[in-house]
């Protein structure tokens, strides 16, 4: 509407695991003078990510999920024209508003005013941040595009078997999701299903729902095997 100032959406949805056309949405929003904020929690490491091509005003991504970095590793990307409006929730010694951040620490706090203003947050442990380059290098060494494809194939196998078993149709085409897929299951209490899978089969899995449909949302990472997928398929709770 004419009152819309910001569009906030996920790059990959949590409930249904669908990859949304964020670049198209961001470009259309920019033509209308609307800012965009993308929640990229599940995108880095699971799909190719080109922030310039997406063109979001703000993009926030996690690195501890599919990129295999430690918990606490994440990033904020903002277009340069928005840098001045962003401040850290926590500030620390030496902070002086209007000076570009924390004074006296320019040598190691960042290459830009934006970085210096946001990165110095007291005595926070930054080890997780420092591990991100190694996570990227690890995936590069191990041909991660091939790993992603293998993971997608395992997820597709589970999707095909379980939807055929229950006579339910997939909610999207195979190209609409990556290593994470929401598999529809017969109507039931989602929390009870999740607990049964854990208690009976020692399987920890997300059980979600959307528009009245219950899903088991499986996430296949590089360390998962066909044996893991077959264990899920054979679980009594999904019979």
PDB file of C-alpha atoms in Angstrom:
ATOM      1  CA  UNK A   1       0.000   0.000   0.000  1.00  0.00           C
ATOM      2  CA  UNK A   2       1.118   3.647  -0.136  1.00  0.00           C
ATOM      3  CA  UNK A   3       1.874   3.373   3.595  1.00  0.00           C
ATOM      4  CA  UNK A   4       4.331   0.475   3.210  1.00  0.00           C
ATOM      5  CA  UNK A   5       7.848   1.495   4.239  1.00  0.00           C
ATOM      6  CA  UNK A   6       9.576  -1.844   4.803  1.00  0.00           C
ATOM      7  CA  UNK A   7       9.159  -5.417   3.570  1.00  0.00           C
ATOM      8  CA  UNK A   8      10.553  -8.098   5.871  1.00  0.00           C
ATOM      9  CA  UNK A   9      10.776 -11.682   4.647  1.00  0.00           C
ATOM     10  CA  UNK A  10      12.809 -14.863   4.875  1.00  0.00           C
ATOM     11  CA  UNK A  11      15.207 -16.008   2.176  1.00  0.00           C
ATOM     12  CA  UNK A  12      14.396 -19.622   3.082  1.00  0.00           C
ATOM     13  CA  UNK A  13      11.288 -20.083   5.196  1.00  0.00           C
ATOM     14  CA  UNK A  14      11.575 -21.958   8.466  1.00  0.00           C
ATOM     15  CA  UNK A  15       8.151 -23.624   8.503  1.00  0.00           C
ATOM     16  CA  UNK A  16       8.013 -24.819   4.890  1.00  0.00           C
ATOM     17  CA  UNK A  17      11.725 -24.668   3.897  1.00  0.00           C
ATOM     18  CA  UNK A  18      10.915 -22.879   0.632  1.00  0.00           C
ATOM     19  CA  UNK A  19      13.423 -20.643  -1.164  1.00  0.00           C
ATOM     20  CA  UNK A  20      11.724 -17.321  -1.853  1.00  0.00           C
ATOM     21  CA  UNK A  21      12.543 -15.078  -4.865  1.00  0.00           C
ATOM     22  CA  UNK A  22      14.097 -12.398  -2.681  1.00  0.00           C
ATOM     23  CA  UNK A  23      16.043 -10.693  -5.484  1.00  0.00           C
ATOM     24  CA  UNK A  24      12.882 -10.118  -7.526  1.00  0.00           C
ATOM     25  CA  UNK A  25      11.036  -8.857  -4.458  1.00  0.00           C
ATOM     26  CA  UNK A  26      13.867  -6.520  -3.434  1.00  0.00           C
ATOM     27  CA  UNK A  27      14.170  -5.033  -6.914  1.00  0.00           C
ATOM     28  CA  UNK A  28      10.403  -4.505  -7.169  1.00  0.00           C
ATOM     29  CA  UNK A  29      10.345  -2.894  -3.723  1.00  0.00           C
ATOM     30  CA  UNK A  30      13.213  -0.540  -4.589  1.00  0.00           C
ATOM     31  CA  UNK A  31      11.332   0.685  -7.672  1.00  0.00           C
ATOM     32  CA  UNK A  32       8.497   1.658  -5.325  1.00  0.00           C
ATOM     33  CA  UNK A  33      10.713   3.305  -2.711  1.00  0.00           C
ATOM     34  CA  UNK A  34      10.202   0.506  -0.168  1.00  0.00           C
ATOM     35  CA  UNK A  35      13.102  -0.766   1.939  1.00  0.00           C
ATOM     36  CA  UNK A  36      13.726  -4.510   2.358  1.00  0.00           C
ATOM     37  CA  UNK A  37      15.031  -6.585   5.261  1.00  0.00           C
ATOM     38  CA  UNK A  38      15.878 -10.235   4.545  1.00  0.00           C
ATOM     39  CA  UNK A  39      16.092 -12.899   7.246  1.00  0.00           C
ATOM     40  CA  UNK A  40      18.759 -15.184   5.807  1.00  0.00           C
ATOM     41  CA  UNK A  41      19.044 -17.577   8.739  1.00  0.00           C
ATOM     42  CA  UNK A  42      19.013 -20.710   6.565  1.00  0.00           C
ATOM     43  CA  UNK A  43      20.635 -19.405   3.374  1.00  0.00           C
ATOM     44  CA  UNK A  44      24.421 -19.055   3.928  1.00  0.00           C
ATOM     45  CA  UNK A  45      26.022 -22.399   3.162  1.00  0.00           C
ATOM     46  CA  UNK A  46      22.818 -24.029   1.925  1.00  0.00           C
ATOM     47  CA  UNK A  47      22.484 -22.075  -1.330  1.00  0.00           C
ATOM     48  CA  UNK A  48      24.708 -19.729  -3.328  1.00  0.00           C
ATOM     49  CA  UNK A  49      24.505 -16.233  -1.878  1.00  0.00           C
ATOM     50  CA  UNK A  50      25.200 -13.035  -3.837  1.00  0.00           C
ATOM     51  CA  UNK A  51      24.215 -10.066  -1.706  1.00  0.00           C
ATOM     52  CA  UNK A  52      24.852  -7.534  -4.472  1.00  0.00           C
ATOM     53  CA  UNK A  53      22.546  -9.414  -6.834  1.00  0.00           C
ATOM     54  CA  UNK A  54      19.813  -9.678  -4.191  1.00  0.00           C
ATOM     55  CA  UNK A  55      19.955  -5.943  -3.581  1.00  0.00           C
ATOM     56  CA  UNK A  56      18.331  -5.924  -0.134  1.00  0.00           C
ATOM     57  CA  UNK A  57      18.641  -2.820   2.003  1.00  0.00           C
ATOM     58  CA  UNK A  58      19.432  -5.065   4.961  1.00  0.00           C
ATOM     59  CA  UNK A  59      20.366  -8.759   4.999  1.00  0.00           C
ATOM     60  CA  UNK A  60      21.042 -10.748   8.171  1.00  0.00           C
ATOM     61  CA  UNK A  61      22.486 -14.254   7.899  1.00  0.00           C
ATOM     62  CA  UNK A  62      23.525 -17.003  10.294  1.00  0.00           C
ATOM     63  CA  UNK A  63      26.818 -18.830   9.839  1.00  0.00           C
ATOM     64  CA  UNK A  64      26.334 -21.503  12.516  1.00  0.00           C
ATOM     65  CA  UNK A  65      23.690 -23.449  10.599  1.00  0.00           C
ATOM     66  CA  UNK A  66      24.568 -24.525   7.062  1.00  0.00           C
ATOM     67  CA  UNK A  67      27.968 -22.846   6.908  1.00  0.00           C
ATOM     68  CA  UNK A  68      29.189 -25.034   9.806  1.00  0.00           C
ATOM     69  CA  UNK A  69      30.679 -22.163  11.823  1.00  0.00           C
ATOM     70  CA  UNK A  70      30.313 -22.034  15.644  1.00  0.00           C
ATOM     71  CA  UNK A  71      27.188 -20.738  17.353  1.00  0.00           C
ATOM     72  CA  UNK A  72      27.300 -16.978  17.669  1.00  0.00           C
ATOM     73  CA  UNK A  73      28.625 -16.442  14.133  1.00  0.00           C
ATOM     74  CA  UNK A  74      26.388 -14.276  11.973  1.00  0.00           C
ATOM     75  CA  UNK A  75      26.561 -11.176   9.801  1.00  0.00           C
ATOM     76  CA  UNK A  76      24.686  -7.999   8.984  1.00  0.00           C
ATOM     77  CA  UNK A  77      24.899  -6.556   5.477  1.00  0.00           C
ATOM     78  CA  UNK A  78      23.487  -3.088   4.873  1.00  0.00           C
ATOM     79  CA  UNK A  79      23.583  -0.841   1.847  1.00  0.00           C
ATOM     80  CA  UNK A  80      26.039   2.047   2.385  1.00  0.00           C
ATOM     81  CA  UNK A  81      23.323   4.701   2.481  1.00  0.00           C
ATOM     82  CA  UNK A  82      21.897   3.052   5.612  1.00  0.00           C
ATOM     83  CA  UNK A  83      25.122   2.715   7.618  1.00  0.00           C
ATOM     84  CA  UNK A  84      24.683   5.948   9.556  1.00  0.00           C
ATOM     85  CA  UNK A  85      21.281   4.913  10.935  1.00  0.00           C
ATOM     86  CA  UNK A  86      22.527   1.654  12.504  1.00  0.00           C
ATOM     87  CA  UNK A  87      23.941   1.454  16.010  1.00  0.00           C
ATOM     88  CA  UNK A  88      24.835  -1.556  18.133  1.00  0.00           C
ATOM     89  CA  UNK A  89      22.454  -2.522  20.929  1.00  0.00           C
ATOM     90  CA  UNK A  90      25.476  -2.747  23.237  1.00  0.00           C
ATOM     91  CA  UNK A  91      28.168  -0.063  23.277  1.00  0.00           C
ATOM     92  CA  UNK A  92      31.382  -0.033  25.254  1.00  0.00           C
ATOM     93  CA  UNK A  93      34.307   2.030  26.499  1.00  0.00           C
ATOM     94  CA  UNK A  94      35.307   4.922  24.274  1.00  0.00           C
ATOM     95  CA  UNK A  95      32.012   5.229  22.425  1.00  0.00           C
ATOM     96  CA  UNK A  96      31.304   8.760  21.280  1.00  0.00           C
ATOM     97  CA  UNK A  97      28.206   9.421  19.231  1.00  0.00           C
ATOM     98  CA  UNK A  98      28.910  11.231  16.000  1.00  0.00           C
ATOM     99  CA  UNK A  99      32.629  10.408  15.910  1.00  0.00           C
ATOM    100  CA  UNK A 100      32.331   7.207  13.928  1.00  0.00           C
ATOM    101  CA  UNK A 101      32.235   4.829  16.859  1.00  0.00           C
ATOM    102  CA  UNK A 102      34.725   3.968  19.565  1.00  0.00           C
ATOM    103  CA  UNK A 103      37.755   6.210  19.676  1.00  0.00           C
ATOM    104  CA  UNK A 104      41.287   4.928  19.935  1.00  0.00           C
ATOM    105  CA  UNK A 105      40.671   1.455  18.506  1.00  0.00           C
ATOM    106  CA  UNK A 106      40.632   2.063  14.758  1.00  0.00           C
ATOM    107  CA  UNK A 107      43.631  -0.172  14.137  1.00  0.00           C
ATOM    108  CA  UNK A 108      41.798  -3.371  14.983  1.00  0.00           C
ATOM    109  CA  UNK A 109      38.096  -2.614  15.207  1.00  0.00           C
ATOM    110  CA  UNK A 110      37.359  -2.480  11.510  1.00  0.00           C
ATOM    111  CA  UNK A 111      38.170  -0.980   8.163  1.00  0.00           C
ATOM    112  CA  UNK A 112      35.198   1.380   8.062  1.00  0.00           C
ATOM    113  CA  UNK A 113      33.241   3.670  10.354  1.00  0.00           C
ATOM    114  CA  UNK A 114      30.320   1.235  10.077  1.00  0.00           C
ATOM    115  CA  UNK A 115      32.399  -1.683  11.343  1.00  0.00           C
ATOM    116  CA  UNK A 116      34.039   0.320  14.129  1.00  0.00           C
ATOM    117  CA  UNK A 117      30.686   1.541  15.402  1.00  0.00           C
ATOM    118  CA  UNK A 118      29.164  -1.954  15.601  1.00  0.00           C
ATOM    119  CA  UNK A 119      31.959  -4.401  16.392  1.00  0.00           C
ATOM    120  CA  UNK A 120      33.211  -3.177  19.776  1.00  0.00           C
ATOM    121  CA  UNK A 121      30.681  -4.654  22.223  1.00  0.00           C
ATOM    122  CA  UNK A 122      32.489  -4.881  25.522  1.00  0.00           C
ATOM    123  CA  UNK A 123      34.078  -8.190  26.491  1.00  0.00           C
ATOM    124  CA  UNK A 124      32.046 -10.337  24.122  1.00  0.00           C
ATOM    125  CA  UNK A 125      33.834 -13.485  22.947  1.00  0.00           C
ATOM    126  CA  UNK A 126      34.451 -13.041  19.216  1.00  0.00           C
ATOM    127  CA  UNK A 127      36.006 -16.481  18.635  1.00  0.00           C
ATOM    128  CA  UNK A 128      32.965 -17.646  16.635  1.00  0.00           C
ATOM    129  CA  UNK A 129      33.353 -14.723  14.242  1.00  0.00           C
ATOM    130  CA  UNK A 130      37.031 -15.486  13.714  1.00  0.00           C
ATOM    131  CA  UNK A 131      36.199 -19.083  12.766  1.00  0.00           C
ATOM    132  CA  UNK A 132      34.032 -18.137   9.771  1.00  0.00           C
ATOM    133  CA  UNK A 133      36.932 -17.948   7.259  1.00  0.00           C
ATOM    134  CA  UNK A 134      37.962 -21.471   8.270  1.00  0.00           C
ATOM    135  CA  UNK A 135      34.387 -22.694   7.791  1.00  0.00           C
ATOM    136  CA  UNK A 136      34.371 -21.226   4.290  1.00  0.00           C
ATOM    137  CA  UNK A 137      37.751 -22.785   3.530  1.00  0.00           C
ATOM    138  CA  UNK A 138      36.579 -26.175   4.821  1.00  0.00           C
ATOM    139  CA  UNK A 139      33.606 -26.196   2.483  1.00  0.00           C
ATOM    140  CA  UNK A 140      35.757 -25.062  -0.433  1.00  0.00           C
ATOM    141  CA  UNK A 141      38.224 -27.906   0.177  1.00  0.00           C
ATOM    142  CA  UNK A 142      35.454 -30.500   0.260  1.00  0.00           C
ATOM    143  CA  UNK A 143      33.602 -29.506  -2.936  1.00  0.00           C
ATOM    144  CA  UNK A 144      30.534 -28.258  -1.104  1.00  0.00           C
ATOM    145  CA  UNK A 145      28.355 -27.842  -4.210  1.00  0.00           C
ATOM    146  CA  UNK A 146      28.624 -31.617  -4.646  1.00  0.00           C
ATOM    147  CA  UNK A 147      27.853 -32.119  -0.944  1.00  0.00           C
ATOM    148  CA  UNK A 148      24.753 -29.945  -1.271  1.00  0.00           C
ATOM    149  CA  UNK A 149      23.556 -31.964  -4.253  1.00  0.00           C
ATOM    150  CA  UNK A 150      24.011 -35.244  -2.370  1.00  0.00           C
ATOM    151  CA  UNK A 151      22.108 -33.824   0.603  1.00  0.00           C
ATOM    152  CA  UNK A 152      19.304 -32.652  -1.680  1.00  0.00           C
ATOM    153  CA  UNK A 153      19.057 -36.154  -3.156  1.00  0.00           C
ATOM    154  CA  UNK A 154      18.772 -37.714   0.310  1.00  0.00           C
ATOM    155  CA  UNK A 155      16.052 -35.253   1.278  1.00  0.00           C
ATOM    156  CA  UNK A 156      14.226 -35.908  -1.992  1.00  0.00           C
ATOM    157  CA  UNK A 157      14.293 -39.653  -1.286  1.00  0.00           C
ATOM    158  CA  UNK A 158      12.619 -39.122   2.086  1.00  0.00           C
ATOM    159  CA  UNK A 159      10.071 -36.778   0.525  1.00  0.00           C
ATOM    160  CA  UNK A 160       9.140 -39.238  -2.224  1.00  0.00           C
ATOM    161  CA  UNK A 161       8.799 -42.254   0.077  1.00  0.00           C
ATOM    162  CA  UNK A 162       6.784 -40.534   2.802  1.00  0.00           C
ATOM    163  CA  UNK A 163       4.427 -38.614   0.502  1.00  0.00           C
ATOM    164  CA  UNK A 164       3.666 -41.779  -1.467  1.00  0.00           C
ATOM    165  CA  UNK A 165       3.100 -43.724   1.743  1.00  0.00           C
ATOM    166  CA  UNK A 166       0.582 -41.214   3.060  1.00  0.00           C
ATOM    167  CA  UNK A 167      -0.979 -40.243  -0.256  1.00  0.00           C
ATOM    168  CA  UNK A 168      -0.048 -36.593   0.142  1.00  0.00           C
ATOM    169  CA  UNK A 169       1.419 -34.285  -2.495  1.00  0.00           C
ATOM    170  CA  UNK A 170       4.636 -32.286  -2.001  1.00  0.00           C
ATOM    171  CA  UNK A 171       3.968 -28.605  -1.479  1.00  0.00           C
ATOM    172  CA  UNK A 172       6.561 -27.458  -4.037  1.00  0.00           C
ATOM    173  CA  UNK A 173       8.816 -28.518  -6.886  1.00  0.00           C
ATOM    174  CA  UNK A 174      12.265 -29.916  -6.115  1.00  0.00           C
ATOM    175  CA  UNK A 175      13.935 -26.694  -7.282  1.00  0.00           C
ATOM    176  CA  UNK A 176      12.020 -24.717  -4.652  1.00  0.00           C
ATOM    177  CA  UNK A 177      14.014 -26.130  -1.735  1.00  0.00           C
ATOM    178  CA  UNK A 178      17.623 -27.150  -1.084  1.00  0.00           C
ATOM    179  CA  UNK A 179      18.923 -29.335   1.766  1.00  0.00           C
ATOM    180  CA  UNK A 180      15.888 -28.751   3.943  1.00  0.00           C
ATOM    181  CA  UNK A 181      12.408 -29.942   2.970  1.00  0.00           C
ATOM    182  CA  UNK A 182       8.994 -29.928   4.650  1.00  0.00           C
ATOM    183  CA  UNK A 183       7.277 -33.292   4.187  1.00  0.00           C
ATOM    184  CA  UNK A 184       3.485 -33.313   4.707  1.00  0.00           C
ATOM    185  CA  UNK A 185       2.135 -35.985   7.052  1.00  0.00           C
ATOM    186  CA  UNK A 186      -1.424 -36.960   8.050  1.00  0.00           C
ATOM    187  CA  UNK A 187      -3.289 -34.574  10.353  1.00  0.00           C
ATOM    188  CA  UNK A 188      -2.237 -35.004  13.986  1.00  0.00           C
ATOM    189  CA  UNK A 189      -0.830 -33.111  16.937  1.00  0.00           C
ATOM    190  CA  UNK A 190       2.601 -31.896  15.891  1.00  0.00           C
ATOM    191  CA  UNK A 191       4.153 -31.854  19.348  1.00  0.00           C
ATOM    192  CA  UNK A 192       3.000 -35.408  20.038  1.00  0.00           C
ATOM    193  CA  UNK A 193       4.548 -36.539  16.747  1.00  0.00           C
ATOM    194  CA  UNK A 194       7.833 -34.811  17.537  1.00  0.00           C
ATOM    195  CA  UNK A 195       7.937 -36.422  20.972  1.00  0.00           C
ATOM    196  CA  UNK A 196       7.134 -39.887  19.584  1.00  0.00           C
ATOM    197  CA  UNK A 197       9.928 -39.639  17.034  1.00  0.00           C
ATOM    198  CA  UNK A 198      12.354 -38.784  19.809  1.00  0.00           C
ATOM    199  CA  UNK A 199      11.120 -41.286  22.396  1.00  0.00           C
ATOM    200  CA  UNK A 200      10.623 -44.254  20.060  1.00  0.00           C
ATOM    201  CA  UNK A 201      13.314 -43.722  17.440  1.00  0.00           C
ATOM    202  CA  UNK A 202      15.804 -41.294  19.003  1.00  0.00           C
ATOM    203  CA  UNK A 203      15.149 -38.873  16.149  1.00  0.00           C
ATOM    204  CA  UNK A 204      15.246 -35.139  16.825  1.00  0.00           C
ATOM    205  CA  UNK A 205      13.413 -33.326  14.049  1.00  0.00           C
ATOM    206  CA  UNK A 206      11.396 -30.169  13.545  1.00  0.00           C
ATOM    207  CA  UNK A 207       7.644 -30.687  13.225  1.00  0.00           C
ATOM    208  CA  UNK A 208       5.922 -27.626  11.787  1.00  0.00           C
ATOM    209  CA  UNK A 209       2.494 -26.658  10.497  1.00  0.00           C
ATOM    210  CA  UNK A 210       1.127 -24.211   7.966  1.00  0.00           C
ATOM    211  CA  UNK A 211      -2.452 -23.593   6.845  1.00  0.00           C
ATOM    212  CA  UNK A 212      -3.628 -26.626   8.807  1.00  0.00           C
ATOM    213  CA  UNK A 213      -1.051 -29.010   7.314  1.00  0.00           C
ATOM    214  CA  UNK A 214       1.489 -30.737   9.580  1.00  0.00           C
ATOM    215  CA  UNK A 215       5.028 -31.310   8.274  1.00  0.00           C
ATOM    216  CA  UNK A 216       8.173 -33.055   9.379  1.00  0.00           C
ATOM    217  CA  UNK A 217      10.912 -30.679   8.268  1.00  0.00           C
ATOM    218  CA  UNK A 218      14.103 -32.589   7.634  1.00  0.00           C
ATOM    219  CA  UNK A 219      17.510 -30.923   7.363  1.00  0.00           C
ATOM    220  CA  UNK A 220      20.219 -32.939   5.608  1.00  0.00           C
ATOM    221  CA  UNK A 221      23.798 -31.776   6.218  1.00  0.00           C
ATOM    222  CA  UNK A 222      27.061 -33.137   4.855  1.00  0.00           C
ATOM    223  CA  UNK A 223      27.483 -35.590   7.724  1.00  0.00           C
ATOM    224  CA  UNK A 224      24.081 -37.232   7.227  1.00  0.00           C
ATOM    225  CA  UNK A 225      23.829 -40.570   5.428  1.00  0.00           C
ATOM    226  CA  UNK A 226      21.243 -42.689   3.683  1.00  0.00           C
ATOM    227  CA  UNK A 227      21.098 -44.699   6.897  1.00  0.00           C
ATOM    228  CA  UNK A 228      19.853 -41.616   8.741  1.00  0.00           C
ATOM    229  CA  UNK A 229      17.153 -41.078   6.132  1.00  0.00           C
ATOM    230  CA  UNK A 230      16.081 -44.726   6.208  1.00  0.00           C
ATOM    231  CA  UNK A 231      15.835 -44.560  10.003  1.00  0.00           C
ATOM    232  CA  UNK A 232      13.377 -41.689   9.667  1.00  0.00           C
ATOM    233  CA  UNK A 233      11.378 -43.494   6.988  1.00  0.00           C
ATOM    234  CA  UNK A 234      11.178 -46.611   9.170  1.00  0.00           C
ATOM    235  CA  UNK A 235      10.121 -44.741  12.319  1.00  0.00           C
ATOM    236  CA  UNK A 236       6.851 -46.185  13.727  1.00  0.00           C
ATOM    237  CA  UNK A 237       5.516 -42.661  14.265  1.00  0.00           C
ATOM    238  CA  UNK A 238       5.530 -42.106  10.487  1.00  0.00           C
ATOM    239  CA  UNK A 239       3.893 -45.408   9.559  1.00  0.00           C
TER     240      UNK A 239
END
